[in-house]
PDB file of C-alpha atoms in Angstrom:
ATOM      1  CA  MET A1066       6.527  -5.073 -11.580  1.00 88.00           C
ATOM      2  CA  ARG A1067       8.816  -3.146  -9.271  1.00 92.00           C
ATOM      3  CA  PHE A1068       8.338   0.389  -8.066  1.00 95.00           C
ATOM      4  CA  ILE A1069      11.232   2.658  -7.101  1.00 94.00           C
ATOM      5  CA  GLY A1070      11.154   6.029  -5.397  1.00 93.00           C
ATOM      6  CA  ASP A1071       9.981   8.278  -2.614  1.00 95.00           C
ATOM      7  CA  TYR A1072       7.669  11.106  -3.669  1.00 97.00           C
ATOM      8  CA  SER A1073       5.772  13.894  -1.946  1.00 96.00           C
ATOM      9  CA  ALA A1074       2.380  15.228  -2.969  1.00 96.00           C
ATOM     10  CA  LYS A1075      -0.483  17.265  -1.592  1.00 96.00           C
ATOM     11  CA  ALA A1076      -4.041  16.083  -1.138  1.00 95.00           C
ATOM     12  CA  ASP A1077      -6.702  18.616  -2.043  1.00 94.00           C
ATOM     13  CA  SER A1078      -9.696  19.436   0.162  1.00 92.00           C
ATOM     14  CA  LYS A1079     -11.648  16.494  -1.315  1.00 93.00           C
ATOM     15  CA  GLY A1080      -8.839  13.998  -0.637  1.00 94.00           C
ATOM     16  CA  ARG A1081      -7.649  13.741  -4.237  1.00 95.00           C
ATOM     17  CA  VAL A1082      -3.936  13.262  -4.796  1.00 97.00           C
ATOM     18  CA  PHE A1083      -1.733  12.775  -7.860  1.00 96.00           C
ATOM     19  CA  LEU A1084      -0.149   9.352  -8.255  1.00 96.00           C
ATOM     20  CA  PRO A1085       3.508  10.114  -9.063  1.00 96.00           C
ATOM     21  CA  VAL A1086       4.316   9.998 -12.778  1.00 95.00           C
ATOM     22  CA  ALA A1087       7.098   7.432 -12.237  1.00 95.00           C
ATOM     23  CA  PHE A1088       4.558   5.000 -10.762  1.00 96.00           C
ATOM     24  CA  ARG A1089       2.048   5.648 -13.546  1.00 95.00           C
ATOM     25  CA  LYS A1090       4.765   4.978 -16.154  1.00 95.00           C
ATOM     26  CA  ALA A1091       5.819   1.744 -14.420  1.00 94.00           C
ATOM     27  CA  MET A1092       2.201   0.577 -14.426  1.00 94.00           C
ATOM     28  CA  GLU A1093       1.739   1.501 -18.066  1.00 93.00           C
ATOM     29  CA  GLN A1094       4.900  -0.368 -19.088  1.00 94.00           C
ATOM     30  CA  ALA A1095       3.676  -3.436 -17.194  1.00 94.00           C
ATOM     31  CA  GLY A1096       0.215  -3.240 -18.773  1.00 93.00           C
ATOM     32  CA  GLU A1097      -1.465  -2.470 -15.441  1.00 93.00           C
ATOM     33  CA  ASP A1098      -4.282   0.042 -15.416  1.00 89.00           C
ATOM     34  CA  ARG A1099      -5.865  -0.404 -11.985  1.00 93.00           C
ATOM     35  CA  LEU A1100      -4.703  -0.350  -8.404  1.00 96.00           C
ATOM     36  CA  ILE A1101      -6.285  -1.733  -5.272  1.00 97.00           C
ATOM     37  CA  MET A1102      -5.944   0.276  -2.049  1.00 97.00           C
ATOM     38  CA  ARG A1103      -6.283  -1.065   1.475  1.00 97.00           C
ATOM     39  CA  THR A1104      -5.104  -0.136   4.927  1.00 96.00           C
ATOM     40  CA  ASP A1105      -1.756  -1.591   5.909  1.00 96.00           C
ATOM     41  CA  LEU A1106      -1.808  -4.502   8.352  1.00 94.00           C
ATOM     42  CA  PHE A1107       1.042  -3.227  10.525  1.00 94.00           C
ATOM     43  CA  GLN A1108       1.383   0.553  10.103  1.00 93.00           C
ATOM     44  CA  HIS A1109      -1.043   3.455   9.878  1.00 95.00           C
ATOM     45  CA  CYS A1110      -0.572   3.947   6.165  1.00 97.00           C
ATOM     46  CA  LEU A1111      -2.330   2.858   2.995  1.00 98.00           C
ATOM     47  CA  VAL A1112      -1.066   0.355   0.455  1.00 98.00           C
ATOM     48  CA  LEU A1113      -1.596   0.433  -3.300  1.00 98.00           C
ATOM     49  CA  TYR A1114      -1.322  -2.903  -5.091  1.00 97.00           C
ATOM     50  CA  PRO A1115      -1.339  -3.387  -8.861  1.00 97.00           C
ATOM     51  CA  GLU A1116      -4.510  -5.342  -9.610  1.00 96.00           C
ATOM     52  CA  SER A1117      -2.562  -8.402 -10.836  1.00 96.00           C
ATOM     53  CA  LEU A1118      -0.594  -8.530  -7.562  1.00 96.00           C
ATOM     54  CA  TRP A1119      -3.787  -8.126  -5.540  1.00 97.00           C
ATOM     55  CA  ASN A1120      -5.398 -11.008  -7.437  1.00 97.00           C
ATOM     56  CA  SER A1121      -2.315 -13.163  -6.886  1.00 97.00           C
ATOM     57  CA  MET A1122      -2.383 -12.390  -3.154  1.00 96.00           C
ATOM     58  CA  LEU A1123      -6.061 -13.348  -2.968  1.00 96.00           C
ATOM     59  CA  ASP A1124      -5.359 -16.579  -4.851  1.00 97.00           C
ATOM     60  CA  THR A1125      -2.629 -17.436  -2.314  1.00 96.00           C
ATOM     61  CA  MET A1126      -4.899 -16.597   0.607  1.00 95.00           C
ATOM     62  CA  SER A1127      -7.760 -18.633  -0.871  1.00 95.00           C
ATOM     63  CA  SER A1128      -5.493 -21.634  -1.299  1.00 96.00           C
ATOM     64  CA  ARG A1129      -4.346 -21.474   2.332  1.00 96.00           C
ATOM     65  CA  LEU A1130      -7.584 -20.482   4.063  1.00 95.00           C
ATOM     66  CA  SER A1131     -10.409 -22.989   4.238  1.00 95.00           C
ATOM     67  CA  LYS A1132     -13.911 -21.929   3.218  1.00 93.00           C
ATOM     68  CA  TRP A1133     -15.132 -24.382   5.853  1.00 96.00           C
ATOM     69  CA  ASN A1134     -13.272 -22.741   8.734  1.00 96.00           C
ATOM     70  CA  GLY A1135     -15.110 -19.810  10.333  1.00 95.00           C
ATOM     71  CA  LYS A1136     -11.921 -18.163  11.573  1.00 96.00           C
ATOM     72  CA  HIS A1137     -10.341 -18.401   8.134  1.00 96.00           C
ATOM     73  CA  GLN A1138     -13.424 -16.862   6.549  1.00 96.00           C
ATOM     74  CA  GLN A1139     -13.323 -13.985   9.040  1.00 96.00           C
ATOM     75  CA  ILE A1140      -9.672 -13.356   8.143  1.00 95.00           C
ATOM     76  CA  MET A1141     -10.507 -13.266   4.421  1.00 95.00           C
ATOM     77  CA  ARG A1142     -13.601 -11.122   4.983  1.00 95.00           C
ATOM     78  CA  SER A1143     -11.707  -8.581   7.077  1.00 94.00           C
ATOM     79  CA  PHE A1144      -8.806  -8.423   4.636  1.00 95.00           C
ATOM     80  CA  VAL A1145     -10.983  -7.924   1.562  1.00 95.00           C
ATOM     81  CA  ALA A1146     -13.437  -5.541   3.257  1.00 94.00           C
ATOM     82  CA  GLU A1147     -10.728  -2.890   3.549  1.00 91.00           C
ATOM     83  CA  ALA A1148      -9.976  -2.950  -0.185  1.00 96.00           C
ATOM     84  CA  GLU A1149     -11.068  -0.327  -2.707  1.00 95.00           C
ATOM     85  CA  ILE A1150     -10.481  -0.066  -6.442  1.00 96.00           C
ATOM     86  CA  VAL A1151      -8.467   3.041  -7.261  1.00 94.00           C
ATOM     87  CA  GLU A1152      -9.613   4.923 -10.337  1.00 89.00           C
ATOM     88  CA  LEU A1153      -7.187   7.479 -11.765  1.00 93.00           C
ATOM     89  CA  ASP A1154      -8.803  10.463 -13.446  1.00 93.00           C
ATOM     90  CA  ASN A1155      -7.463  11.950 -16.697  1.00 92.00           C
ATOM     91  CA  ASN A1156      -4.944  13.992 -14.688  1.00 92.00           C
ATOM     92  CA  GLY A1157      -3.571  10.976 -12.797  1.00 93.00           C
ATOM     93  CA  ARG A1158      -5.353  11.786  -9.539  1.00 95.00           C
ATOM     94  CA  PHE A1159      -7.213   9.400  -7.277  1.00 96.00           C
ATOM     95  CA  LEU A1160      -9.476   9.875  -4.282  1.00 96.00           C
ATOM     96  CA  ILE A1161      -8.552   8.754  -0.781  1.00 96.00           C
ATOM     97  CA  SER A1162     -11.799   8.174   1.096  1.00 94.00           C
ATOM     98  CA  LYS A1163     -12.380  10.093   4.336  1.00 95.00           C
ATOM     99  CA  ARG A1164     -12.263   6.837   6.306  1.00 94.00           C
ATOM    100  CA  LYS A1165      -8.866   5.938   4.887  1.00 96.00           C
ATOM    101  CA  GLN A1166      -7.596   9.507   5.372  1.00 96.00           C
ATOM    102  CA  VAL A1167      -8.486   9.259   9.049  1.00 95.00           C
ATOM    103  CA  TYR A1168      -6.850   5.822   9.409  1.00 96.00           C
ATOM    104  CA  ALA A1169      -3.571   7.032   7.867  1.00 96.00           C
ATOM    105  CA  ASN A1170      -3.762  10.483   9.518  1.00 96.00           C
ATOM    106  CA  ILE A1171      -3.565  12.080   6.062  1.00 96.00           C
ATOM    107  CA  LYS A1172      -4.453  15.748   6.064  1.00 92.00           C
ATOM    108  CA  GLN A1173      -2.658  17.439   3.185  1.00 94.00           C
ATOM    109  CA  ASP A1174       1.014  16.425   2.857  1.00 96.00           C
ATOM    110  CA  VAL A1175       1.280  12.913   1.445  1.00 97.00           C
ATOM    111  CA  ARG A1176       4.339  10.753   0.906  1.00 97.00           C
ATOM    112  CA  PHE A1177       4.476   7.845  -1.532  1.00 97.00           C
ATOM    113  CA  LEU A1178       7.056   5.143  -0.828  1.00 96.00           C
ATOM    114  CA  ALA A1179       7.848   2.442  -3.347  1.00 96.00           C
ATOM    115  CA  VAL A1180       8.219  -0.864  -1.519  1.00 95.00           C
ATOM    116  CA  ASP A1181       9.229  -3.359  -4.199  1.00 94.00           C
ATOM    117  CA  ASP A1182       5.973  -4.485  -5.857  1.00 96.00           C
ATOM    118  CA  HIS A1183       3.576  -2.128  -4.072  1.00 97.00           C
ATOM    119  CA  ILE A1184       3.295   1.509  -2.975  1.00 97.00           C
ATOM    120  CA  GLU A1185       2.729   2.846   0.522  1.00 97.00           C
ATOM    121  CA  VAL A1186       0.796   6.083   0.977  1.00 98.00           C
ATOM    122  CA  TRP A1187       1.627   7.952   4.189  1.00 96.00           C
ATOM    123  CA  ASP A1188       0.938  11.175   5.958  1.00 96.00           C
ATOM    124  CA  LYS A1189       4.270  13.005   5.519  1.00 94.00           C
ATOM    125  CA  ASP A1190       4.955  13.543   9.240  1.00 91.00           C
ATOM    126  CA  SER A1191       4.019   9.952  10.122  1.00 90.00           C
ATOM    127  CA  CYS A1192       6.331   8.652   7.392  1.00 91.00           C
ATOM    128  CA  ASP A1193       9.191  10.882   8.516  1.00 86.00           C
ATOM    129  CA  SER A1194       8.749   9.558  12.043  1.00 86.00           C
ATOM    130  CA  ALA A1195       8.562   5.908  10.937  1.00 85.00           C
ATOM    131  CA  LEU A1196      11.731   6.252   8.865  1.00 84.00           C
ATOM    132  CA  SER A1197      13.701   8.297  11.399  1.00 78.00           C
ATOM    133  CA  ASP A1198      15.294   5.270  13.103  1.00 69.00           C
ATOM    134  CA  ASN A1199      17.855   4.468  10.415  1.00 69.00           C
ATOM    135  CA  ASP A1200      20.662   3.953  12.960  1.00 69.00           C
ATOM    136  CA  SER A1201      19.773   0.297  13.408  1.00 78.00           C
ATOM    137  CA  LEU A1202      18.896  -0.401   9.762  1.00 78.00           C
ATOM    138  CA  GLY A1203      22.288  -1.883   8.902  1.00 80.00           C
ATOM    139  CA  MET A1204      22.287  -4.205  11.899  1.00 81.00           C
ATOM    140  CA  GLU A1205      18.690  -5.325  11.335  1.00 82.00           C
ATOM    141  CA  LEU A1206      19.327  -5.923   7.643  1.00 83.00           C
ATOM    142  CA  GLN A1207      22.449  -7.907   8.438  1.00 85.00           C
ATOM    143  CA  LYS A1208      20.458 -10.109  10.848  1.00 87.00           C
ATOM    144  CA  ALA A1209      17.591 -10.584   8.418  1.00 87.00           C
ATOM    145  CA  MET A1210      19.822 -11.409   5.459  1.00 91.00           C
ATOM    146  CA  SER A1211      22.257 -13.599   7.361  1.00 89.00           C
ATOM    147  CA  GLN A1212      21.886 -17.321   6.965  1.00 64.00           C
ATOM    148  CA  GLU A1213      22.840 -17.759  10.586  1.00 59.00           C
ATOM    149  CA  GLU A1214      20.020 -17.948  13.071  1.00 54.00           C
ATOM    150  CA  ASN A1215      20.354 -15.630  16.060  1.00 48.00           C
TER     151      ASN A1215
END
């Protein structure tokens, strides 16, 4: 499944926000009905994974991390502890917990970014700031996609 788009929304006073219709339709077409939300590993945003992708990621992690290695178990524990099942109500809304709102600095204005097979959920101002440095995007993409090593 691939998601496409950049959408804005507003969180209500309880932290509920509408998942954009385009994302709900993509999930429906792919036969997905649940999402898993966790904090991002590198940015102060939240990530929504289709449940099948989440399960695949956990399978990969389990195959690479030893149950007999304490450090590996701490990595798995920490990764999974941040996960929550996202339940959409009949209107297509879901709740962002207070703890996750604080982590992602989400107050009211929310921005959803499709990033290939998952969705990032940002505070609007934080997202605008993170995406403001597009001047170097072409150069960085050229380096990353080049077969030459620099």
